[in-house]
XYZ file of N, CA, C and O in Angstrom:
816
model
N 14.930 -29.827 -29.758
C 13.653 -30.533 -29.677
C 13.105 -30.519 -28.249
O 11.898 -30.377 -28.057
N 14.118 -30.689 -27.079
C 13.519 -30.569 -25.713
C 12.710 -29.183 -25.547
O 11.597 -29.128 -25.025
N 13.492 -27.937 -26.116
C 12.631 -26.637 -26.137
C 11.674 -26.568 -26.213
O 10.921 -26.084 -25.369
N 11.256 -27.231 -27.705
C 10.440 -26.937 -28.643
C 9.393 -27.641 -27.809
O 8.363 -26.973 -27.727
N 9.346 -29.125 -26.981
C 8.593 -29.716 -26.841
C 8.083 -29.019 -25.094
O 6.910 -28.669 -24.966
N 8.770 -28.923 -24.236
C 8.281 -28.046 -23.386
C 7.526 -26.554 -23.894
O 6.392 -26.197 -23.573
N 8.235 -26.003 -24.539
C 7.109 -24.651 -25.199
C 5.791 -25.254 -25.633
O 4.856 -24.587 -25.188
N 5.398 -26.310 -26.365
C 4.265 -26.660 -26.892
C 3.559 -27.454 -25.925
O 2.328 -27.450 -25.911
N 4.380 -28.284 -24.939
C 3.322 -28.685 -24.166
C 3.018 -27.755 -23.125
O 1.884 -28.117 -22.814
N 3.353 -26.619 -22.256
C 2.849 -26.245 -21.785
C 1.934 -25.226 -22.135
O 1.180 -24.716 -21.306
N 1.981 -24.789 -23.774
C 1.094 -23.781 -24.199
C -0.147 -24.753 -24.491
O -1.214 -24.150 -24.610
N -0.206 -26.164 -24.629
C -1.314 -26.301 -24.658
C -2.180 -26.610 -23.440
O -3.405 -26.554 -23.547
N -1.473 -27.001 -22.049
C -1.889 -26.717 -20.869
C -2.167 -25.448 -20.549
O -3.273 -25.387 -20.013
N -1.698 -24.525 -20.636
C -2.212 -23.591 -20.716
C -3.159 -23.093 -21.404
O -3.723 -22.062 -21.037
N -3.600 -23.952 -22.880
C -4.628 -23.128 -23.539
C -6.240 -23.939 -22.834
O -7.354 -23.515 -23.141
N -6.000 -25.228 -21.804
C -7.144 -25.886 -21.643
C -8.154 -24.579 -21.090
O -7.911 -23.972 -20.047
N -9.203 -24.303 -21.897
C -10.549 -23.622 -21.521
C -11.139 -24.065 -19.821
O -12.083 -24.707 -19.359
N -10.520 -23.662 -19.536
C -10.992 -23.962 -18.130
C -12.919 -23.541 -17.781
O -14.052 -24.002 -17.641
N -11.953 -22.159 -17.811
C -13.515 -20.964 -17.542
C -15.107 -21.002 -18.074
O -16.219 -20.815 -17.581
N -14.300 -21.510 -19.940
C -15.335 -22.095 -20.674
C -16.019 -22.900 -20.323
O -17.221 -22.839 -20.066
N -15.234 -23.843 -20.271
C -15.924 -25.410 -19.806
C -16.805 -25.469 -19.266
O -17.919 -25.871 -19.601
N -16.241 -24.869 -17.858
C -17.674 -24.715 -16.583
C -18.604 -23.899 -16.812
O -19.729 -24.182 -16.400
N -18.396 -22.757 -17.479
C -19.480 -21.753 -18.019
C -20.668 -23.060 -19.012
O -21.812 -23.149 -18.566
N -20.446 -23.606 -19.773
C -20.918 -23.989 -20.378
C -21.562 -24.778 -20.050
O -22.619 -25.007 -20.638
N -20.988 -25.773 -18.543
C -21.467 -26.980 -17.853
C -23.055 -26.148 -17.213
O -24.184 -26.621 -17.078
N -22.606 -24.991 -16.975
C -23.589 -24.013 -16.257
C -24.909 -23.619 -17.286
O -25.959 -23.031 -17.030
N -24.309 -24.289 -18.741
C -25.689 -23.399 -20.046
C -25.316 -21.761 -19.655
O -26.262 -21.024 -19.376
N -23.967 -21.234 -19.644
C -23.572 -19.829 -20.212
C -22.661 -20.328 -21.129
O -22.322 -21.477 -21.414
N -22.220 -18.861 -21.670
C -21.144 -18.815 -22.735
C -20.395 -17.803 -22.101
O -20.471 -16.738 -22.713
N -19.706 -17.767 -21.099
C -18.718 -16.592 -20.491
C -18.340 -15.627 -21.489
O -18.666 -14.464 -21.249
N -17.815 -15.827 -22.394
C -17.980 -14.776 -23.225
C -18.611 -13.937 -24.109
O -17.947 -13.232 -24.869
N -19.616 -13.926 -24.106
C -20.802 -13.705 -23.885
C -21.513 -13.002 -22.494
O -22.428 -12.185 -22.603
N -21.167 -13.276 -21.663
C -22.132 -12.769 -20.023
C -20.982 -11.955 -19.396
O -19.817 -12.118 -19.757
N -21.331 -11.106 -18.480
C -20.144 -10.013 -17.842
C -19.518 -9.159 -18.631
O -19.786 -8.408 -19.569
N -18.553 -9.501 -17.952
C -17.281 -9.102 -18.567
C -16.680 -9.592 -19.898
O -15.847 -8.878 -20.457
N -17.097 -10.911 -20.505
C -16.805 -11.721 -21.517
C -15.398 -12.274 -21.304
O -14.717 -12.558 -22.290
N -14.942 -12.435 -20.101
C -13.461 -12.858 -19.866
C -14.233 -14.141 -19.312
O -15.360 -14.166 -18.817
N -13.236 -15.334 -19.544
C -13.077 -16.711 -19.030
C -12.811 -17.105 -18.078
O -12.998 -18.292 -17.808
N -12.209 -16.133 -17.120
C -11.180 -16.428 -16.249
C -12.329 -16.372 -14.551
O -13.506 -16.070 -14.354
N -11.422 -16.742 -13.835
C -12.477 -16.766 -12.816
C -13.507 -15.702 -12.178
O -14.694 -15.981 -12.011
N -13.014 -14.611 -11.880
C -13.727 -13.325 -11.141
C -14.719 -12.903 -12.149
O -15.523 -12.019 -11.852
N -14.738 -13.554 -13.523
C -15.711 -13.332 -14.360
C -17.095 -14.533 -14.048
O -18.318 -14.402 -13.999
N -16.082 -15.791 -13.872
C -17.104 -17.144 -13.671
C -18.127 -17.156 -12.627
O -19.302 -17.523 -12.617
N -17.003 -16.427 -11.364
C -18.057 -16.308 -10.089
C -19.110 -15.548 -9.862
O -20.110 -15.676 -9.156
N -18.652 -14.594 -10.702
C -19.865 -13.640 -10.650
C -21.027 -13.562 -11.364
O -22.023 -12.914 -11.042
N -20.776 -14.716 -13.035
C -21.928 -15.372 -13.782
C -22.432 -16.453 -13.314
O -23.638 -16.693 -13.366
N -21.166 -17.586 -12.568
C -22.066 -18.802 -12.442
C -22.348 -19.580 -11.164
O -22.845 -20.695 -11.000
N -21.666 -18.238 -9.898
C -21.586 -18.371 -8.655
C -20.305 -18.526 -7.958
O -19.208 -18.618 -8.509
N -20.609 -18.554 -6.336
C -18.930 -18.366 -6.087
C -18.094 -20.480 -6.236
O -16.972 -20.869 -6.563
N -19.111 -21.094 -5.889
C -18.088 -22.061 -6.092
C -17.429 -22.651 -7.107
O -16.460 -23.371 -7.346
N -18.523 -21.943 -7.729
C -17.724 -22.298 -9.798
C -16.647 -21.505 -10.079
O -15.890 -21.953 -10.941
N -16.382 -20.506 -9.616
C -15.639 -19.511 -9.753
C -14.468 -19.538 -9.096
O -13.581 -18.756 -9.435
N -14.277 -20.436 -8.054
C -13.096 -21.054 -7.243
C -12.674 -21.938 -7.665
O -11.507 -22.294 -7.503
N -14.082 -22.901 -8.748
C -13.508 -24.364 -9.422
C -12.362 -23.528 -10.688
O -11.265 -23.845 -11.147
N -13.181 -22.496 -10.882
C -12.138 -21.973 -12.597
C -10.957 -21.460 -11.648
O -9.958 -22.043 -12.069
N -10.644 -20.767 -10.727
C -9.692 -20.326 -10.235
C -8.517 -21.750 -9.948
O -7.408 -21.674 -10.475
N -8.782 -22.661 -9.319
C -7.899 -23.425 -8.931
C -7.789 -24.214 -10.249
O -6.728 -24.832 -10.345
N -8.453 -24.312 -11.062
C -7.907 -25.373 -12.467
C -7.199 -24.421 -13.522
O -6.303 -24.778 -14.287
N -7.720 -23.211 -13.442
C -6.226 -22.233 -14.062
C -4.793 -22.146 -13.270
O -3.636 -21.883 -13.599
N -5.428 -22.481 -12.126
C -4.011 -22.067 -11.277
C -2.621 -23.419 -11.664
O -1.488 -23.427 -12.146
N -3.570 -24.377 -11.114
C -3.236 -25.921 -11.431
C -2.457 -26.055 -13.084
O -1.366 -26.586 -13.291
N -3.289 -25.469 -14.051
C -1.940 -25.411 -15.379
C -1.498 -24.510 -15.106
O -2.108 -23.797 -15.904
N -0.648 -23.612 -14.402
C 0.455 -23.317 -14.304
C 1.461 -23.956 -13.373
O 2.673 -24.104 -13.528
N 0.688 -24.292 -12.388
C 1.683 -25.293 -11.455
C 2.073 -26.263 -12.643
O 3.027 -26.071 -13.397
N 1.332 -27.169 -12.692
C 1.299 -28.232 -13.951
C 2.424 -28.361 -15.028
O 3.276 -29.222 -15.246
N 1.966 -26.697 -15.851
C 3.338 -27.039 -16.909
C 5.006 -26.738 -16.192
O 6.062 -27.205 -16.620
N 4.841 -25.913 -15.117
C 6.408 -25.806 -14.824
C 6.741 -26.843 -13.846
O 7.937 -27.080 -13.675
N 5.821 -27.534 -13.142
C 6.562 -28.393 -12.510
C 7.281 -29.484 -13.558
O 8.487 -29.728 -13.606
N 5.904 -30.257 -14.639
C 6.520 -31.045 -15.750
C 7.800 -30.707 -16.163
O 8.749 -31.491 -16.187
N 7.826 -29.583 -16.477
C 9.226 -29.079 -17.101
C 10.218 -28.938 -15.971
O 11.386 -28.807 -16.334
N 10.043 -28.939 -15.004
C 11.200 -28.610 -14.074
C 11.833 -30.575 -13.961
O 12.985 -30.963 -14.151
N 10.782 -31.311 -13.653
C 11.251 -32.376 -13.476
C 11.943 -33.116 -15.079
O 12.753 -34.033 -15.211
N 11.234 -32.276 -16.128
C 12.297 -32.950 -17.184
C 13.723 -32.724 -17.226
O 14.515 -33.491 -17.775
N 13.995 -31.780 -16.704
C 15.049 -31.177 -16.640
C 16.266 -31.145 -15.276
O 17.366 -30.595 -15.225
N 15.534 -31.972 -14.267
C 16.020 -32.431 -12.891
C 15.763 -31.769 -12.302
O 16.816 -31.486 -11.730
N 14.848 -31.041 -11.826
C 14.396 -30.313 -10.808
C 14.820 -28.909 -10.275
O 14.202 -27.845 -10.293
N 16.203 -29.260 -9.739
C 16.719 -27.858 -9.197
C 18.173 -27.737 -9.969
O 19.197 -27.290 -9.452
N 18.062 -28.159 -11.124
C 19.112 -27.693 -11.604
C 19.112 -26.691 -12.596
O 18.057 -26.205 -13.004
N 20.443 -26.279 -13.098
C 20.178 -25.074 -14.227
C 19.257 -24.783 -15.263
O 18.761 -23.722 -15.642
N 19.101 -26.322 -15.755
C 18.390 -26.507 -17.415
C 17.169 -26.591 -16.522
O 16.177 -26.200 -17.137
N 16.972 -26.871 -15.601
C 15.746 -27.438 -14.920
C 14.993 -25.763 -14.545
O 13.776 -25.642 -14.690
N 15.287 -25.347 -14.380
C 14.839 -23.477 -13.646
C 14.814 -23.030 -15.017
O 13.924 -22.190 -15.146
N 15.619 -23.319 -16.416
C 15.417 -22.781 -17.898
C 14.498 -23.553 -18.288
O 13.899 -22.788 -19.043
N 14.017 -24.388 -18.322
C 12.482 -25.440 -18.648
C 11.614 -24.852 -18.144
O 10.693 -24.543 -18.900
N 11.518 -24.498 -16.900
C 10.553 -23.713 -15.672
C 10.451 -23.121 -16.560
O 9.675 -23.404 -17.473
N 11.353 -21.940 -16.534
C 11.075 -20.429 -17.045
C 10.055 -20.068 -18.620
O 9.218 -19.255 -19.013
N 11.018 -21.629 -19.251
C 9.994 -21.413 -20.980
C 8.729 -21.840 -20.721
O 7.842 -21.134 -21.202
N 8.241 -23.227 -19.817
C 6.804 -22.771 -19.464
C 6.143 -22.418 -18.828
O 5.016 -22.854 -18.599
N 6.801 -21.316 -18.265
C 6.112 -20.787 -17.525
C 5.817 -19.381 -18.559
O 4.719 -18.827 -18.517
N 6.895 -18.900 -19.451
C 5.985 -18.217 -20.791
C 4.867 -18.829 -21.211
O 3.732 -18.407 -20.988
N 5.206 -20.076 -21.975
C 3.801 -20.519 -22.544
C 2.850 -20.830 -22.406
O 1.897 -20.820 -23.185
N 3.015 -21.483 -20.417
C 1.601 -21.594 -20.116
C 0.906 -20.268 -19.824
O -0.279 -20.412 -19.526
N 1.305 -19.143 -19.836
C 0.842 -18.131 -19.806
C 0.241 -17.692 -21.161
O -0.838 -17.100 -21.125
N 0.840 -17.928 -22.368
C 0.635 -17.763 -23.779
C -0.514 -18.265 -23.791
O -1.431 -17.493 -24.070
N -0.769 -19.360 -23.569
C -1.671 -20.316 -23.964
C -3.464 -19.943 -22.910
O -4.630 -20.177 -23.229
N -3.094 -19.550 -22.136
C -4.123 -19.410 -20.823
C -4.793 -18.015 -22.022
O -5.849 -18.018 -22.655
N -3.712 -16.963 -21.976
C -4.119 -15.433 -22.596
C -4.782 -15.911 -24.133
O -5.888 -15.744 -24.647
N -3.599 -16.546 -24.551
C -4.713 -16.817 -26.609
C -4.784 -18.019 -26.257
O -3.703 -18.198 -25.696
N -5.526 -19.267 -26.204
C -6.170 -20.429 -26.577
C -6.289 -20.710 -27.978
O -6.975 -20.016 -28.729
N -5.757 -21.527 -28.276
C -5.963 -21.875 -29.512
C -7.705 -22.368 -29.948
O -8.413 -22.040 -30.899
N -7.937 -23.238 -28.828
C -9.432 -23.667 -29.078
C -10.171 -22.390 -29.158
O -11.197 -22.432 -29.836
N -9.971 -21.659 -28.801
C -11.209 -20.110 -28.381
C -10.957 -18.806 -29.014
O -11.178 -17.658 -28.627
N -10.301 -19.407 -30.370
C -9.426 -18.026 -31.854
C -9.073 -16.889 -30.419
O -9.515 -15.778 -30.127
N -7.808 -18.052 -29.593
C -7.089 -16.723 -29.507
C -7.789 -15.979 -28.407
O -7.116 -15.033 -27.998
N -9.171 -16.164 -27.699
C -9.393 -15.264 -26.446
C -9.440 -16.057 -25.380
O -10.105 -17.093 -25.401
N -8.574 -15.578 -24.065
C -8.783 -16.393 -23.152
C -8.814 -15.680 -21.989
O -9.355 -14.602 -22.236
N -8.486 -15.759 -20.800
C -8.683 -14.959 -19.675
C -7.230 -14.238 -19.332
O -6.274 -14.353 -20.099
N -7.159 -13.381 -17.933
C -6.099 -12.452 -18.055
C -4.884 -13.080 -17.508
O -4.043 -12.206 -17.298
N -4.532 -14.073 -17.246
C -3.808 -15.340 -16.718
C -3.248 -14.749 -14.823
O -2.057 -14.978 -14.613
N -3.781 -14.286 -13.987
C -3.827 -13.835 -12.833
C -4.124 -15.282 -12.198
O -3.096 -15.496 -11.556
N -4.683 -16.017 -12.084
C -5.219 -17.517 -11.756
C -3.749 -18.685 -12.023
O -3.125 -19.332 -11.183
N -3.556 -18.594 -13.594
C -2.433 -19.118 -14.225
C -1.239 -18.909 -13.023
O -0.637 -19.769 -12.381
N -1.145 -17.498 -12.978
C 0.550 -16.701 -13.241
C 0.420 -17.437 -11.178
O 1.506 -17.667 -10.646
N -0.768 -17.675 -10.400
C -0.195 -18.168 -9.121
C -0.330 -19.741 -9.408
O -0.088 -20.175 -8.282
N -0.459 -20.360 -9.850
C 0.188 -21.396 -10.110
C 1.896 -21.320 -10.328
O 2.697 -21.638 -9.450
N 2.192 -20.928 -11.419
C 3.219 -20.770 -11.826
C 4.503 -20.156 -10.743
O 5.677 -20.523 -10.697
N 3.618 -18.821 -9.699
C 4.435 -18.692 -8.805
C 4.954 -20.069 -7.557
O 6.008 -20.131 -6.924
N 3.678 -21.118 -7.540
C 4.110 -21.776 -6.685
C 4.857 -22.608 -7.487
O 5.838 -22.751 -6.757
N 5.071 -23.211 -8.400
C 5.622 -24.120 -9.084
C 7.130 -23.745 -9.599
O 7.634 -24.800 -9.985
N 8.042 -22.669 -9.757
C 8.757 -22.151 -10.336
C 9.614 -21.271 -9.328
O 10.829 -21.157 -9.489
N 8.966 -20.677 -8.322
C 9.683 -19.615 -6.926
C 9.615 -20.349 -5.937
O 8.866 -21.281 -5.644
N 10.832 -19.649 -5.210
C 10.375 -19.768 -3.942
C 9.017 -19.822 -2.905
O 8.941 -18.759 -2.289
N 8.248 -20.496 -2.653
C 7.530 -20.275 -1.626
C 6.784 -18.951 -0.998
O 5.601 -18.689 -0.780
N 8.083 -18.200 -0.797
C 8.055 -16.760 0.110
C 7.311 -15.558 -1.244
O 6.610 -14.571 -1.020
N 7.727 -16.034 -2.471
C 7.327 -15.193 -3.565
C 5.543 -15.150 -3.671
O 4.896 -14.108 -3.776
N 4.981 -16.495 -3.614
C 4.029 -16.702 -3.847
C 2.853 -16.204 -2.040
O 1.686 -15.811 -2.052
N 3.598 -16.394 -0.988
C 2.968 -16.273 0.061
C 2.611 -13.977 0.201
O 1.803 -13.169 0.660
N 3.756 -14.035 -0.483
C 3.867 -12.558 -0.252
C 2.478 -11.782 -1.212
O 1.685 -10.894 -0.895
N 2.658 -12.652 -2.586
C 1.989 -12.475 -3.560
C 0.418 -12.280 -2.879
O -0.198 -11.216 -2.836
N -0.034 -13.563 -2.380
C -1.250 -13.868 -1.822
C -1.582 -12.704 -0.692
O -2.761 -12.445 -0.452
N -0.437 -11.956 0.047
C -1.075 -10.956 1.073
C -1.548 -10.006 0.472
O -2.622 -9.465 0.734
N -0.421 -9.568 -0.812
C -0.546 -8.659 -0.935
C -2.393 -8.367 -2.145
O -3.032 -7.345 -2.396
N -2.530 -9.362 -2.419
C -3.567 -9.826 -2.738
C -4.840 -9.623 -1.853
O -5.677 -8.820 -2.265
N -5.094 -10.369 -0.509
C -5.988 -10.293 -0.195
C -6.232 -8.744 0.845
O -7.330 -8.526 1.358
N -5.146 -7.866 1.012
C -4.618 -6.673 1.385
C -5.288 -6.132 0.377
O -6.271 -5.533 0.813
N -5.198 -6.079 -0.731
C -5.746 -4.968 -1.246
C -7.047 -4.857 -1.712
O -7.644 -3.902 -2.207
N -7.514 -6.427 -1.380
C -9.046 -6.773 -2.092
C -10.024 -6.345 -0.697
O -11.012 -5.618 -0.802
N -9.719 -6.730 0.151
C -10.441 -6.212 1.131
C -10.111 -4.709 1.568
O -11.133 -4.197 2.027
N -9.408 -4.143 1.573
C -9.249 -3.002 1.633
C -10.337 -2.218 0.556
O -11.289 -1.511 0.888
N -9.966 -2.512 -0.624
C -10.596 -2.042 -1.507
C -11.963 -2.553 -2.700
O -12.460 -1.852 -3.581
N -12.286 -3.918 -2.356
C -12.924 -4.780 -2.438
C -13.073 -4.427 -4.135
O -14.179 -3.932 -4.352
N -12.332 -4.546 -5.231
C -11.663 -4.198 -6.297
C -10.632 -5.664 -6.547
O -9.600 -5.978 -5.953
N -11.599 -6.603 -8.008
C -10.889 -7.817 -7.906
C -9.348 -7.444 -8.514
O -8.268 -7.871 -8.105
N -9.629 -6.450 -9.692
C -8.828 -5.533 -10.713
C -7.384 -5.185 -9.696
O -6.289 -5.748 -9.698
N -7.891 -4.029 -8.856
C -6.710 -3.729 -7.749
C -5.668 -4.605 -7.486
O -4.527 -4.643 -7.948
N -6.552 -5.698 -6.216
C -5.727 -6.658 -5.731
C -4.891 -7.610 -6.937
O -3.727 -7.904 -6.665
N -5.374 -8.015 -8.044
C -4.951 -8.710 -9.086
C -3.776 -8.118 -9.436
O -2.797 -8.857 -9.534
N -3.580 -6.333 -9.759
C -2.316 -5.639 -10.311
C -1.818 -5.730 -9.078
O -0.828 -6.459 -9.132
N -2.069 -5.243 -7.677
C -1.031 -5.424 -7.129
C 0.033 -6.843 -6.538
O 1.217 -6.987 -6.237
N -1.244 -7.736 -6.603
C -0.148 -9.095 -6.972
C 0.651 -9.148 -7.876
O 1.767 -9.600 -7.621
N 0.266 -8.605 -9.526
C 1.196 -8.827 -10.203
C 2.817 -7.896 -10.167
O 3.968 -8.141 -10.527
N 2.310 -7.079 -9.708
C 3.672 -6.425 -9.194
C 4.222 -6.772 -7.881
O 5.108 -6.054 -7.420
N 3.972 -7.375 -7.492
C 4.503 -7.811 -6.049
C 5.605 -9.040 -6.951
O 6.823 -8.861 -6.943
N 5.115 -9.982 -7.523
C 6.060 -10.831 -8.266
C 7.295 -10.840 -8.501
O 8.012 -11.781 -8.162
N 7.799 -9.606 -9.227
C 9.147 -9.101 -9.665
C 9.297 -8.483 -7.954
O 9.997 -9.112 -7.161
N 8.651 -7.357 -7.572
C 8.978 -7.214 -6.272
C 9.926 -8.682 -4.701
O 10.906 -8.710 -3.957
N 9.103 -9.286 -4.953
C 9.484 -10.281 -3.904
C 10.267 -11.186 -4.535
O 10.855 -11.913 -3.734
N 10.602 -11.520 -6.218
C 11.711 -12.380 -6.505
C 13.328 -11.620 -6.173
O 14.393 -12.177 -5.909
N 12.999 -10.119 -6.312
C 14.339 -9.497 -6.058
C 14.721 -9.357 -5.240
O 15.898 -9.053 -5.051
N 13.695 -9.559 -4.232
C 14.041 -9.343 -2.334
C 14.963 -10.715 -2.044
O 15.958 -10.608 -1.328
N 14.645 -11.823 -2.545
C 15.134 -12.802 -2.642
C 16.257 -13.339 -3.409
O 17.066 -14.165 -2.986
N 16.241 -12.748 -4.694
C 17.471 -13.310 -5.392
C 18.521 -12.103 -4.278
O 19.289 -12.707 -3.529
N 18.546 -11.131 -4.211
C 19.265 -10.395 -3.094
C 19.589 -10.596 -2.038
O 20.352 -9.850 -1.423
N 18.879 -12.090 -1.381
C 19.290 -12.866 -0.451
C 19.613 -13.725 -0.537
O 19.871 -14.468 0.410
N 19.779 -14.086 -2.132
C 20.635 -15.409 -2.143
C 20.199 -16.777 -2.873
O 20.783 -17.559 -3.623
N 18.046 -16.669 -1.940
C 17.304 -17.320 -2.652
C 16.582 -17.784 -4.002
O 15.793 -18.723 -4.108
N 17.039 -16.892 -5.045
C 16.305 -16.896 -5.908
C 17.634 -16.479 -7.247
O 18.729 -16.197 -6.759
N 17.576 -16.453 -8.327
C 18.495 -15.855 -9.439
C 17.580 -15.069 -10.293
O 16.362 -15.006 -10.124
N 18.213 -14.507 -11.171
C 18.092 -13.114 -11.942
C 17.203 -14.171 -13.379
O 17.037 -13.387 -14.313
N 16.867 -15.033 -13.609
C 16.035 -15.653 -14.594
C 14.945 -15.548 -14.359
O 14.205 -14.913 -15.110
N 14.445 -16.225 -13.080
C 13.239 -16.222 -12.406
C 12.804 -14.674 -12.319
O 11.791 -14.220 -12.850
N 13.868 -13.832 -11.453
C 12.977 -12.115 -11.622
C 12.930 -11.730 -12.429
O 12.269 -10.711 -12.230
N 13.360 -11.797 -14.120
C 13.426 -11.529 -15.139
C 12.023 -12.029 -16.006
O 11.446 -11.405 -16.897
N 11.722 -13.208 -15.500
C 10.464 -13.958 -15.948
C 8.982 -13.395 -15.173
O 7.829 -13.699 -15.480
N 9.477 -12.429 -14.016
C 8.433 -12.671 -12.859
C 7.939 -10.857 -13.259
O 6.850 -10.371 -12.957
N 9.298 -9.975 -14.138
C 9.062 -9.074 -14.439
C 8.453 -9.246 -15.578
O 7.704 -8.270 -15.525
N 8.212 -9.753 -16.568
C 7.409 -10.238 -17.706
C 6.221 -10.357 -17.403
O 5.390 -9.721 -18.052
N 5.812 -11.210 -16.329
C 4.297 -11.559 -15.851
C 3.555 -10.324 -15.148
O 2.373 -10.039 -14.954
N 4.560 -9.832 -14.908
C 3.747 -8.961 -14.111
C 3.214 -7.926 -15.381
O 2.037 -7.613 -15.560
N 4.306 -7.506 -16.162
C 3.721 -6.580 -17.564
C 2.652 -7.406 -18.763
O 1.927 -7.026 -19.683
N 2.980 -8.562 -18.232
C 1.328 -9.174 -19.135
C 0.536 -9.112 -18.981
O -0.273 -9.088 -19.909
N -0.011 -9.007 -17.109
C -0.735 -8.759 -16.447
C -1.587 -7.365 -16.004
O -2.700 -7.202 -15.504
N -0.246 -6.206 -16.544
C -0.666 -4.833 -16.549
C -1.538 -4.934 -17.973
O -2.509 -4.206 -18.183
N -1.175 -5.691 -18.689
C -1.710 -5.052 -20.211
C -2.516 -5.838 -20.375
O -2.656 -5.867 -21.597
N -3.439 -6.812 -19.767
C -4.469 -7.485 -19.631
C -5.501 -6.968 -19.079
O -6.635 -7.268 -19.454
N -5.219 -5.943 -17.914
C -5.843 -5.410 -17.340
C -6.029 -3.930 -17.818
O -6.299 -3.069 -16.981
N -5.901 -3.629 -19.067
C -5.708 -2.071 -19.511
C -7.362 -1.802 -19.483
O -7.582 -0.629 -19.180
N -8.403 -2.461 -19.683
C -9.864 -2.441 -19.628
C -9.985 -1.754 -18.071
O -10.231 -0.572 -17.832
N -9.768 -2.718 -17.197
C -10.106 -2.644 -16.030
C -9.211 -1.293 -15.238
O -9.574 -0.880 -14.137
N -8.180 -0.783 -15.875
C -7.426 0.454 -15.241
C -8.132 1.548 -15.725
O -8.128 2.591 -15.071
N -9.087 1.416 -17.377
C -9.557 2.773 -17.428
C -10.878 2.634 -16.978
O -11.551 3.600 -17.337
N -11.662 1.606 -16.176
C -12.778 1.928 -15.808
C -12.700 2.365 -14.322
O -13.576 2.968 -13.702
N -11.270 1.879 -13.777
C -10.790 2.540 -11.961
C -10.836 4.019 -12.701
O -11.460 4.907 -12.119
N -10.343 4.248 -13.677
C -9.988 5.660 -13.468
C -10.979 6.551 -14.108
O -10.796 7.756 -14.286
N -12.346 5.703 -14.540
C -13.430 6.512 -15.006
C -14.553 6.263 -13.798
O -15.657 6.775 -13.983
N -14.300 5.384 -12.372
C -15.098 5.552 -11.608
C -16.393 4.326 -11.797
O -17.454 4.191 -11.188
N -15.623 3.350 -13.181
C -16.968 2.801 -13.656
C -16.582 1.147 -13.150
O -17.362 0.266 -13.511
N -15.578 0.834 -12.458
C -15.101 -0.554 -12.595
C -15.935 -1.171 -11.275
O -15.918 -0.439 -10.285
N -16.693 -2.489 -11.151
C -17.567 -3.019 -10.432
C -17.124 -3.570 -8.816
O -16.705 -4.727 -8.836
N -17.144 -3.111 -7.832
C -16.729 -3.854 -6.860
C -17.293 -5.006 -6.603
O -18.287 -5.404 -7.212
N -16.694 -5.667 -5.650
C -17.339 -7.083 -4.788
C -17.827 -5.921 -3.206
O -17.331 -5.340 -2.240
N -19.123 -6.188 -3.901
C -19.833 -5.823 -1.856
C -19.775 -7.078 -0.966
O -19.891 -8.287 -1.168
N -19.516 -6.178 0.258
C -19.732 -7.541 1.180
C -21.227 -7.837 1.462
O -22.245 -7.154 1.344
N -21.017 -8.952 1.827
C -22.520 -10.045 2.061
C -22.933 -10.269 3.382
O -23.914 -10.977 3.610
């Protein structure tokens, strides 16, 4: 029953419509406008940049959210406590990607999955995450880019770490998952890099 009840509460933190919400507060229907994704780099660019930072940090926030809950049901830094982490940190991801309120469409959980890095890793996982992030967005000013290469940095920097001691083989096991949810979320956005058609951010 403890399972069951961490899996369900964080899939429904995870399914809160964030993106929607504010789209809607705005008189859009995000899915509907752009890209038809919920998620932020869709919001900012329909409903401006500070709305688009509001959807970014309140996706991010349910993922912090459900794994911290679960970490503290479970005592924090202990075994069952890092296995609580780990299940919601699946579901709040489940829940972000299908929403139950929204039949099932929701955004690509990139917003989610850094929550979850700060709430669940080390520190160093999530800081690395973020360079490698804003490294590749300005370089290439490509939200798509920087987004995959965060998500592979994930499994990357949990193994640098469980290899030092910091981290165990659950967490990189979980961090290799996110990152392949994240490739296959983004399968839209890899064939429009590779048809020349995918939209940059110009600078201002």
């Amino acid at each position: 029953m403890s399972w069951l009840f961490v899996a369900l509460g964080a899939y429904l933190i995870g399914s809160f419509p964030s993106g929607y919400l504010v789209g809607r507060a705005r008189g859009v229907d995000l899915r509907k406008e752009g890209s038809g994704n919920i998620g932020a780099t869709n919001a900012l660019r329909v409903v401006g940049k500070k709305w688009g930072y509001l959807v970014f940090a309140a996706d991010a926030f349910k993922g912090w959210l459900a794994v911290v809950l679960a970490r503290i049901a479970g005592g924090w830094d202990t075994g069952p406590a890092i296995a609580f982490g780990v299940v919601a940190a699946i579901f709040v991801m489940i829940g972000h990607v299908f929403p139950v309120w929204l039949k099932f469409q929701g955004g690509k959980g990139i917003s989610t999955s850094a929550g979850v890095m700060i709430g669940l890793f080390p520190i160093w996982v999530f800081v690395f995450g973020l360079a490698v992030w804003g490294g590749l967005f300005f370089a290439t000013r490509y939200v798509s880019v920087a987004s995959l290469g965060a998500a592979v940095s994930l499994p990357v920097g949990s193994s640098v770490l469980w290899a030092m001691g910091h981290c165990d083989g659950v967490r990189t096991a979980i961090a290799a998952v996110m990152c392949v949810l994240a490739i296959w979320r983004h399968q839209p956005n890899i064939e429009r890099l590779l048809a020349g058609t995918e939209k940059k951010f110009e600078k201002k």
